[in-house]
Amino acid sequence: MPAIEEQDPALLPQKITHICCIGAGYVGGPTCTVLAQQCPDIVVTIVDVNPVRIAAWNSEDLTQLPVFEPGLAAIVGECRGRNLFFTTDIDKAIDEAQIVFVSVNTPTKTSGIGSGFAADLRYVEASTRRIASVAQTPKIIVEKSTVPCRTAASMRAILEANSKPGTPFQILSNPEFLSEGTAVQDLLHPDRVLIGSLDTAQGRRAAELLSEVYERWVPKERVLHTGLWSSELTKLAANALLAQRISSINAISAICEATGANVYEVADACGVDRRIGPHFLRASVGFGGSCFQKDILNLVYLSGSLGLPEVAEYWRQVIVMNEFSKARFAKKVVQTLFNTVTAKRLALLGFAFKKDTGDTRESPAITLCKHFRQEGAHIAIYDPKVKREQIFLDLTEPGVTDDRKAVEEAVTVCPSVLDACHDAEAVVIATDWDEFSAIDWHKVFNIMRKPAVVFDGRRVVNPAKLREIGFRVHAVGVGPELQDNVWV
Ligand code: UDX
Ligand code: ADP
C-alpha cells in the first residue's frame, strides 16, 4: 500500500451514502441521531458492543432510551427505521459506510503508565483494529471521542499495518463540543464544527467531504478547518478553559463567604466586561461530568510527558480547586449542623452532575455522599432522572467503597422531594434541576426536624424567602451577613 501522502484523493469515497458510528453513548447517540435527521439521504447506523444499550436505543417506549436529552426521543422516533439504525452488527455497518465515526469511551487510566491521568485508549484501538480488519472500500475515519493529541497518528499506524491492500483511508479529528442537557440544541446550532486533517490533498479532500455533510445544516463559516493535532488539542484546551473559569469563580466564592461579599454580584460585575464575558461563572459546589476532569488530567499528563512540569502543575490546580470546593461545601454542612451529622438524616436533592441529564459521571453529589457517609450520616436522595441502581453503583465504585451493604444501610433513594426531606435535619441541593426552584418550601419546612437548614450548592433557592418561613440557609459564595441579599 502506498504511503498515505502519496495516495490519490480520487481513491477516497466519492459520495457519502452511509455513515457508521462506533459507540452508542452520550456522544455517539445524540450526535449521529441529529446527523440522521439533518441528512435524510444518508443511512446512519450506530453500533455498539453492548447489546443492552442497543436494545434500549431500539425500545418501543421512547422514554427508555439509554441517554436522556431534551428533544432527543422525538428525533429518534422520527428517524429510527427510516435512515437511522441501532445495531450490534458492527462489521456490516463498517463495511457499508464511507465515513466511520469513532465515539467510544476514553476513560482515565486506572493502572499502569499514566494511571490517574492519561486516557485509556483501549476502546479506540479496538475500534480501529476492527475497521482495519473489515474495510474493503475507502474509508474516512473520524475521531469523535476526546483523545490525547496524536491519537490520530496511532490510529493511522494501526490502519497502515492492518488494512487490506486497495482500501485507502483518511483519519480526521472532529471533536464534539456538545454539552449534556442541551445536546440537541448544541448539535443543531453549534458555535463551531471543528475538522482537523492532514495537510495533504487527500486529507483536505476528506475534510471537505465531512464538511459537506455538516453544511447541510451548519453555516459554512462555522465549520473550521485545522491540522489534526490542533483539532485534538482544541478539545482538551476548550474544556480546560471552561473548567478553569468555574474553579476561578469557586475560589473567589470562598473569599466571598469569608468576607461577606456576594459571589453572584462579583461574577455579574466581572462578566459584563466583554473581555471576560458572563458564561461559566456560576459559583457551585463544584463541577462534574465526564469531560472536564478527564480532559484536564489528560492535559496534565501530556504537559508532564512533554517535559513541561510548570504547565502540568498550572492545569492541575483547576482540579485541586474543584476538590477543595466540594470538600469545603461538605465541611460547611457538618459544621453548621453542630459539628456532627452522625445518625442525622440529610436530604440530598439531585444526583446528576447537572440538570436535564441522567448522567452521574464525576457528579459532585458522589463526593458529597462520600463525605457525609464518613461522618456517619443517613442520606435520603432524590433525583428526577437518575435511577436507584445507578446511585448505588456510583456509591460503591472502587475509590468510594466496596461495601454495598453498608451503603444500602446509609442511603435511601426516594421517589420525591418530600419523601427525601421527611424528618431530615438539612436539605443539600447538589444539582440545578428546574423543579427544585418550584419546591413548596412551606410543606418541606413542616416535615423537617428543627432547626431546618438548607445548603444550596447551585443557587436554586431564594434564601430571603426561605428564612421568612423559618429555615436557616447557606448559599455557596455568599457571606453570612449578606445571605438574605443574594437575590437583590
Ligand atoms: C462540557 C463542555 O461544556 C462541552 O463543550 C464538552 O463537549 C463536554 O464537557 P458538560 O460536561 O456536558 O459539557 O456540561 P457543562 O455545562 O460544561 O457543565 C459541566 C459542569 O460544570 C457541571 O457540573 C455544571 O453544573 C458545572 N458548571 C457549569 C458550574 O458549576 N458553573 C458554571 O458556570 C457552569
Ligand atoms: P461517551 O460519553 O464518550 O459517549 P459512553 O460510555 O457514554 O461514552 O459511550 C461509549 C460507548 O462506546 C459505550 O456504549 C461502549 O459500549 C461503546 N464501545 C466501547 N468500545 C467499543 C468497541 N470497540 N466497539 C463498539 N462499541 C464500543
Coordinates of C-alpha atoms in Angstrom, one line a residue, residues 12-417:
L12 CA -11.4 8.4 -1.3
P13 CA -15.1 7.8 -1.2
Q14 CA -16.8 10.0 -3.9
K15 CA -20.2 10.2 -2.4
I16 CA -21.4 9.8 1.2
T17 CA -24.4 7.5 1.4
H18 CA -23.7 5.5 4.6
I19 CA -22.2 6.6 7.9
C20 CA -21.4 4.3 10.7
C21 CA -20.9 5.5 14.3
I22 CA -19.0 3.1 16.7
G23 CA -20.2 3.8 20.2
A24 CA -23.8 4.4 21.1
G25 CA -23.1 6.5 24.2
Y26 CA -23.6 10.1 25.3
V27 CA -21.6 11.4 22.4
G28 CA -22.3 8.9 19.5
G29 CA -26.0 8.5 20.2
P30 CA -27.2 12.1 20.1
T31 CA -24.6 13.3 17.5
C32 CA -25.5 10.7 14.9
T33 CA -29.2 10.9 15.6
V34 CA -29.2 14.6 14.8
L35 CA -27.0 13.8 11.8
A36 CA -29.6 11.3 10.5
Q37 CA -32.4 13.9 11.0
Q38 CA -30.5 16.5 9.1
C39 CA -29.3 14.2 6.3
P40 CA -32.3 12.1 5.3
D41 CA -30.5 10.8 2.2
I42 CA -27.7 9.3 4.3
V43 CA -28.1 6.0 6.1
V44 CA -26.7 6.4 9.6
T45 CA -26.0 3.2 11.6
I46 CA -25.0 3.5 15.3
V47 CA -23.3 0.3 16.6
D48 CA -22.1 -0.8 20.0
V49 CA -20.6 -3.9 21.6
N50 CA -23.1 -3.6 24.4
P51 CA -26.4 -5.4 23.3
V52 CA -28.3 -4.0 26.3
R53 CA -27.5 -0.4 25.3
I54 CA -28.5 -1.1 21.6
A55 CA -31.8 -2.8 22.8
A56 CA -32.5 0.3 24.8
W57 CA -31.9 2.6 21.8
N58 CA -34.3 0.3 19.9
S59 CA -37.0 0.3 22.6
E60 CA -40.6 1.0 21.5
D61 CA -41.1 3.2 24.6
L62 CA -39.0 6.3 23.8
T63 CA -38.8 7.2 27.5
Q64 CA -36.5 4.2 27.9
L65 CA -33.7 5.4 25.6
P66 CA -30.3 5.0 27.3
V67 CA -29.5 8.7 27.1
F68 CA -31.9 11.3 28.3
E69 CA -31.6 14.6 26.5
P70 CA -34.4 17.1 26.0
G71 CA -35.8 16.7 22.4
L72 CA -33.8 13.6 21.6
A73 CA -36.5 11.0 21.9
A74 CA -38.7 12.8 19.4
I75 CA -35.9 12.8 16.8
V76 CA -35.1 9.1 17.4
G77 CA -38.8 8.5 16.9
E78 CA -38.8 10.4 13.7
C79 CA -35.7 8.8 12.1
R80 CA -35.3 5.3 13.6
G81 CA -36.1 2.7 10.9
R82 CA -36.0 5.4 8.2
N83 CA -32.3 6.3 7.9
L84 CA -31.2 5.7 11.5
F85 CA -30.4 2.3 12.8
F86 CA -29.0 0.9 16.1
T87 CA -27.3 -2.5 15.9
T88 CA -24.6 -4.7 17.3
D89 CA -23.7 -5.8 13.8
I90 CA -20.6 -3.7 13.8
D91 CA -18.9 -5.3 10.8
K92 CA -21.8 -4.8 8.4
A93 CA -22.1 -1.2 9.3
I94 CA -18.4 -0.5 8.9
D95 CA -18.4 -2.4 5.6
E96 CA -21.2 -0.3 4.1
A97 CA -20.0 3.1 5.4
Q98 CA -17.8 5.7 3.7
I99 CA -17.4 7.6 7.0
V100 CA -16.9 5.9 10.3
F101 CA -17.2 7.9 13.5
V102 CA -15.3 6.5 16.4
S103 CA -17.3 7.6 19.5
V104 CA -16.2 5.1 22.1
N105 CA -15.3 5.9 25.7
T106 CA -11.9 7.1 26.7
P107 CA -11.8 6.9 30.5
T108 CA -8.9 7.9 32.6
K109 CA -6.4 5.0 33.1
T110 CA -6.7 3.4 36.4
S111 CA -3.5 1.3 36.3
G112 CA -0.1 1.2 34.5
I113 CA 1.8 4.1 33.0
G114 CA -0.1 7.4 33.3
S115 CA -2.5 5.9 35.8
G116 CA -4.9 8.5 37.1
F117 CA -4.1 11.0 34.4
A118 CA -3.7 9.5 30.9
A119 CA -6.7 8.5 28.7
D120 CA -7.3 4.7 28.4
L121 CA -7.3 4.2 24.6
R122 CA -8.0 0.5 24.5
Y123 CA -11.5 1.1 23.1
V124 CA -10.2 3.4 20.4
E125 CA -7.6 0.9 19.5
A126 CA -10.0 -2.0 19.4
S127 CA -12.4 0.0 17.1
T128 CA -9.5 1.0 14.8
R129 CA -8.4 -2.6 14.5
R130 CA -11.9 -3.7 13.8
I131 CA -12.2 -1.1 11.0
A132 CA -8.9 -2.3 9.5
S133 CA -10.0 -5.9 9.5
V134 CA -13.4 -5.3 8.0
A135 CA -12.8 -2.4 5.5
Q136 CA -13.0 -3.4 1.8
T137 CA -13.5 0.0 0.4
P138 CA -12.0 3.5 1.1
K139 CA -13.0 4.9 4.5
I140 CA -12.8 8.2 6.2
I141 CA -12.3 7.6 9.9
V142 CA -13.4 10.3 12.2
E143 CA -12.1 10.6 15.8
K144 CA -15.1 11.9 17.8
S145 CA -14.1 10.7 21.2
T146 CA -11.9 13.0 23.3
V147 CA -8.4 11.7 22.8
P148 CA -4.9 12.7 23.6
C149 CA -3.0 14.7 21.0
R150 CA -1.5 12.4 18.3
T151 CA -4.0 9.6 18.8
A152 CA -4.8 10.0 15.1
A153 CA -1.2 9.1 14.4
S154 CA -1.5 5.9 16.4
M155 CA -4.8 5.0 14.6
R156 CA -3.0 5.6 11.3
A157 CA -0.2 3.3 12.3
I158 CA -2.7 0.5 13.2
L159 CA -4.6 1.0 10.0
E160 CA -1.5 1.1 7.8
A161 CA -0.2 -2.1 9.4
N162 CA -3.5 -4.0 9.2
S163 CA -5.7 -2.8 6.4
K164 CA -6.1 -4.7 3.2
P165 CA -4.3 -3.5 0.0
G166 CA -6.5 -1.1 -2.0
T167 CA -8.5 0.2 0.9
P168 CA -7.2 3.7 1.5
F169 CA -8.3 5.6 4.5
Q170 CA -8.0 9.1 5.9
I171 CA -8.3 10.0 9.6
L172 CA -10.0 13.2 10.6
S173 CA -10.3 14.7 14.1
N174 CA -13.8 16.1 14.6
P175 CA -14.2 16.7 18.4
E176 CA -17.7 17.0 19.9
F177 CA -18.4 20.1 21.9
L178 CA -22.0 19.3 22.9
S179 CA -22.9 19.9 26.5
E180 CA -25.2 17.4 28.2
G181 CA -28.7 18.6 28.8
T182 CA -28.6 20.8 25.8
A183 CA -27.1 18.3 23.4
V184 CA -29.8 18.5 20.7
Q185 CA -29.7 22.3 20.5
D186 CA -25.9 22.3 20.6
L187 CA -25.8 19.9 17.7
L188 CA -28.4 21.7 15.7
H189 CA -26.8 25.1 16.3
P190 CA -23.2 24.6 17.1
D191 CA -20.8 27.5 17.7
R192 CA -18.4 25.7 15.5
V193 CA -17.7 22.4 13.9
L194 CA -14.0 21.6 14.0
I195 CA -12.4 19.4 11.5
G196 CA -8.7 18.5 11.7
S197 CA -7.0 16.8 8.9
L198 CA -3.6 16.1 7.5
D199 CA -2.4 18.9 5.2
T200 CA -2.3 16.8 2.1
A201 CA -4.5 16.6 -0.9
Q202 CA -6.2 13.5 0.5
G203 CA -6.5 15.0 4.0
R204 CA -8.1 18.2 2.7
R205 CA -10.5 16.2 0.4
A206 CA -11.6 14.0 3.3
A207 CA -12.2 17.1 5.4
E208 CA -14.2 18.6 2.6
L209 CA -16.4 15.5 2.3
L210 CA -17.1 15.6 6.1
S211 CA -17.7 19.3 5.9
E212 CA -20.3 18.9 3.1
V213 CA -22.2 16.6 5.5
Y214 CA -22.3 19.2 8.2
E215 CA -23.0 22.1 5.8
R216 CA -26.5 20.6 5.2
W217 CA -27.5 22.4 8.4
V218 CA -24.4 24.3 9.8
P219 CA -23.5 27.6 8.1
K220 CA -20.2 27.1 6.2
E221 CA -18.4 29.8 8.1
R222 CA -18.9 27.8 11.3
V223 CA -17.0 24.8 10.0
L224 CA -13.4 25.4 11.0
H225 CA -10.6 23.5 9.4
T226 CA -7.3 22.9 11.2
G227 CA -4.4 20.5 11.4
L228 CA -5.1 17.1 13.1
W229 CA -3.2 17.9 16.2
S230 CA -4.6 21.4 16.6
S231 CA -8.0 19.9 16.5
E232 CA -7.2 17.2 19.1
L233 CA -5.6 19.8 21.4
T234 CA -8.5 22.2 20.9
K235 CA -10.9 19.8 22.6
L236 CA -8.7 19.5 25.7
A237 CA -8.0 23.2 25.7
A238 CA -11.6 24.3 25.4
N239 CA -12.7 22.1 28.3
A240 CA -9.7 23.1 30.4
L241 CA -10.5 26.8 29.8
L242 CA -14.2 26.3 30.7
A243 CA -13.4 24.3 33.9
Q244 CA -10.8 26.9 34.8
R245 CA -13.4 29.6 34.9
I246 CA -15.6 27.6 37.2
S247 CA -12.6 26.8 39.5
S248 CA -11.7 30.5 39.4
I249 CA -15.1 31.7 40.4
N250 CA -15.3 29.0 43.1
A251 CA -12.0 30.2 44.5
I252 CA -13.5 33.7 44.7
S253 CA -16.6 32.3 46.3
A254 CA -14.5 31.0 49.2
I255 CA -13.2 34.6 49.7
C256 CA -16.8 35.9 49.5
E257 CA -18.0 33.6 52.2
A258 CA -15.1 34.6 54.4
T259 CA -15.6 38.3 53.9
G260 CA -19.3 38.8 53.5
A261 CA -19.1 39.6 49.8
N262 CA -21.6 38.1 47.3
V263 CA -20.1 35.9 44.5
Y264 CA -23.1 36.5 42.2
E265 CA -22.6 40.2 42.4
V266 CA -18.9 39.8 41.8
A267 CA -19.5 37.4 38.8
D268 CA -22.1 39.6 37.2
A269 CA -19.9 42.7 37.6
C270 CA -16.9 40.8 36.1
G271 CA -18.9 39.2 33.4
V272 CA -20.2 42.4 31.8
D273 CA -16.6 43.1 30.8
R274 CA -16.7 41.9 27.2
R275 CA -13.2 40.5 27.5
I276 CA -14.4 38.2 30.3
G277 CA -18.0 37.5 29.3
P278 CA -20.8 36.2 31.6
H279 CA -20.7 32.5 30.9
F280 CA -19.3 29.7 33.1
L281 CA -19.0 32.0 36.1
R282 CA -21.7 30.3 38.2
A283 CA -20.2 29.5 41.6
S284 CA -21.2 26.0 42.6
V285 CA -20.5 23.1 44.9
G286 CA -18.0 22.1 42.1
F287 CA -18.1 20.9 38.5
G288 CA -18.7 17.3 37.4
G289 CA -19.3 15.5 34.2
S290 CA -17.3 13.0 32.1
C291 CA -15.2 15.6 30.4
F292 CA -13.8 18.4 32.5
Q293 CA -11.8 16.4 35.0
K294 CA -10.8 13.7 32.5
D295 CA -9.6 16.2 29.9
I296 CA -7.6 18.3 32.3
L297 CA -5.9 15.2 33.7
N298 CA -5.1 14.3 30.2
L299 CA -3.6 17.8 29.6
V300 CA -1.6 17.5 32.8
Y301 CA -0.2 14.2 31.7
L302 CA 0.5 15.5 28.2
S303 CA 2.4 18.5 29.6
G304 CA 4.3 16.3 32.0
S305 CA 5.3 13.9 29.2
L306 CA 6.5 16.9 27.1
G307 CA 8.8 18.0 29.9
L308 CA 6.6 20.9 30.9
P309 CA 6.1 20.4 34.7
E310 CA 5.1 24.0 35.3
V311 CA 2.3 23.8 32.7
A312 CA 1.2 20.5 34.1
E313 CA 1.0 22.0 37.6
Y314 CA -0.8 25.0 36.4
W315 CA -3.7 23.0 35.0
R316 CA -3.7 20.5 37.9
Q317 CA -4.7 23.4 40.1
V318 CA -8.1 23.5 38.4
I319 CA -8.8 20.0 39.7
V320 CA -7.3 20.8 43.1
M321 CA -9.6 23.8 43.4
N322 CA -12.6 21.7 42.4
E323 CA -11.9 19.1 45.0
F324 CA -11.4 21.9 47.5
S325 CA -14.9 23.3 46.6
K326 CA -16.7 20.0 47.1
A327 CA -14.9 19.3 50.4
R328 CA -15.5 22.9 51.7
F329 CA -19.2 22.6 51.0
A330 CA -19.4 19.2 52.8
K331 CA -17.5 20.7 55.7
K332 CA -19.9 23.6 55.9
V333 CA -22.8 21.2 56.2
V334 CA -21.2 19.3 59.1
Q335 CA -20.0 22.5 60.9
T336 CA -23.5 24.1 60.6
L337 CA -25.2 21.0 62.0
F338 CA -23.4 21.5 65.3
N339 CA -20.2 19.7 64.1
T340 CA -21.8 16.4 63.7
V341 CA -24.1 14.7 61.2
T342 CA -23.8 11.2 62.8
A343 CA -27.1 9.4 62.5
K344 CA -28.7 12.5 61.2
R345 CA -30.9 12.4 58.1
L346 CA -29.7 14.6 55.2
A347 CA -31.9 15.1 52.2
L348 CA -29.7 15.3 49.1
L349 CA -31.6 16.9 46.2
G350 CA -30.1 16.0 42.8
F351 CA -27.6 13.3 42.0
A352 CA -26.9 14.0 38.3
F353 CA -23.8 16.2 37.6
K354 CA -26.1 18.9 36.1
K355 CA -29.7 19.4 35.3
D356 CA -31.5 17.8 32.3
T357 CA -29.3 14.8 32.2
G358 CA -29.4 11.4 33.9
D359 CA -25.6 11.2 33.7
T360 CA -23.8 11.0 37.1
R361 CA -20.2 10.7 35.9
E362 CA -17.9 12.7 38.3
S363 CA -21.0 14.2 39.9
P364 CA -20.3 16.4 42.9
A365 CA -23.1 14.5 44.6
I366 CA -21.0 11.4 44.8
T367 CA -18.2 13.2 46.6
L368 CA -20.7 14.8 49.0
C369 CA -22.2 11.4 49.8
K370 CA -18.7 10.1 50.4
H371 CA -18.0 12.9 53.0
F372 CA -21.4 12.5 54.6
R373 CA -21.0 8.8 54.9
Q374 CA -17.6 9.2 56.5
E375 CA -19.4 11.3 59.2
G376 CA -22.0 8.6 59.7
A377 CA -25.0 10.5 58.2
H378 CA -28.1 8.9 56.7
I379 CA -28.6 10.3 53.2
A380 CA -32.0 10.4 51.6
I381 CA -31.5 11.1 47.9
Y382 CA -34.0 12.3 45.3
D383 CA -33.1 12.9 41.6
P384 CA -35.8 13.2 38.9
K385 CA -33.8 11.2 36.3
V386 CA -31.1 9.1 37.9
K387 CA -32.2 5.5 38.7
R388 CA -31.7 3.9 42.1
E389 CA -29.3 1.3 40.8
Q390 CA -27.1 3.9 39.2
I391 CA -26.8 5.7 42.5
F392 CA -25.8 2.6 44.3
L393 CA -23.3 1.7 41.5
D394 CA -21.7 5.2 41.9
L395 CA -21.6 5.0 45.7
T396 CA -19.9 1.6 45.6
E397 CA -17.3 2.4 43.0
P398 CA -13.7 1.5 43.7
G399 CA -12.2 4.5 45.5
V400 CA -15.5 5.3 47.2
T401 CA -16.3 2.0 48.9
D402 CA -16.9 -1.7 48.0
D403 CA -19.2 -2.3 50.9
R404 CA -22.6 -2.3 49.2
K405 CA -24.5 -3.4 52.3
A406 CA -23.1 -0.5 54.3
V407 CA -24.1 1.9 51.6
E408 CA -27.7 0.4 51.4
E409 CA -28.0 0.9 55.2
A410 CA -26.8 4.5 55.0
V411 CA -28.6 5.6 51.8
T412 CA -32.2 5.7 50.8
V413 CA -33.3 6.7 47.3
C414 CA -36.6 8.5 47.4
P415 CA -39.4 9.0 44.9
S416 CA -39.9 12.7 45.6
V417 CA -38.5 15.8 47.2

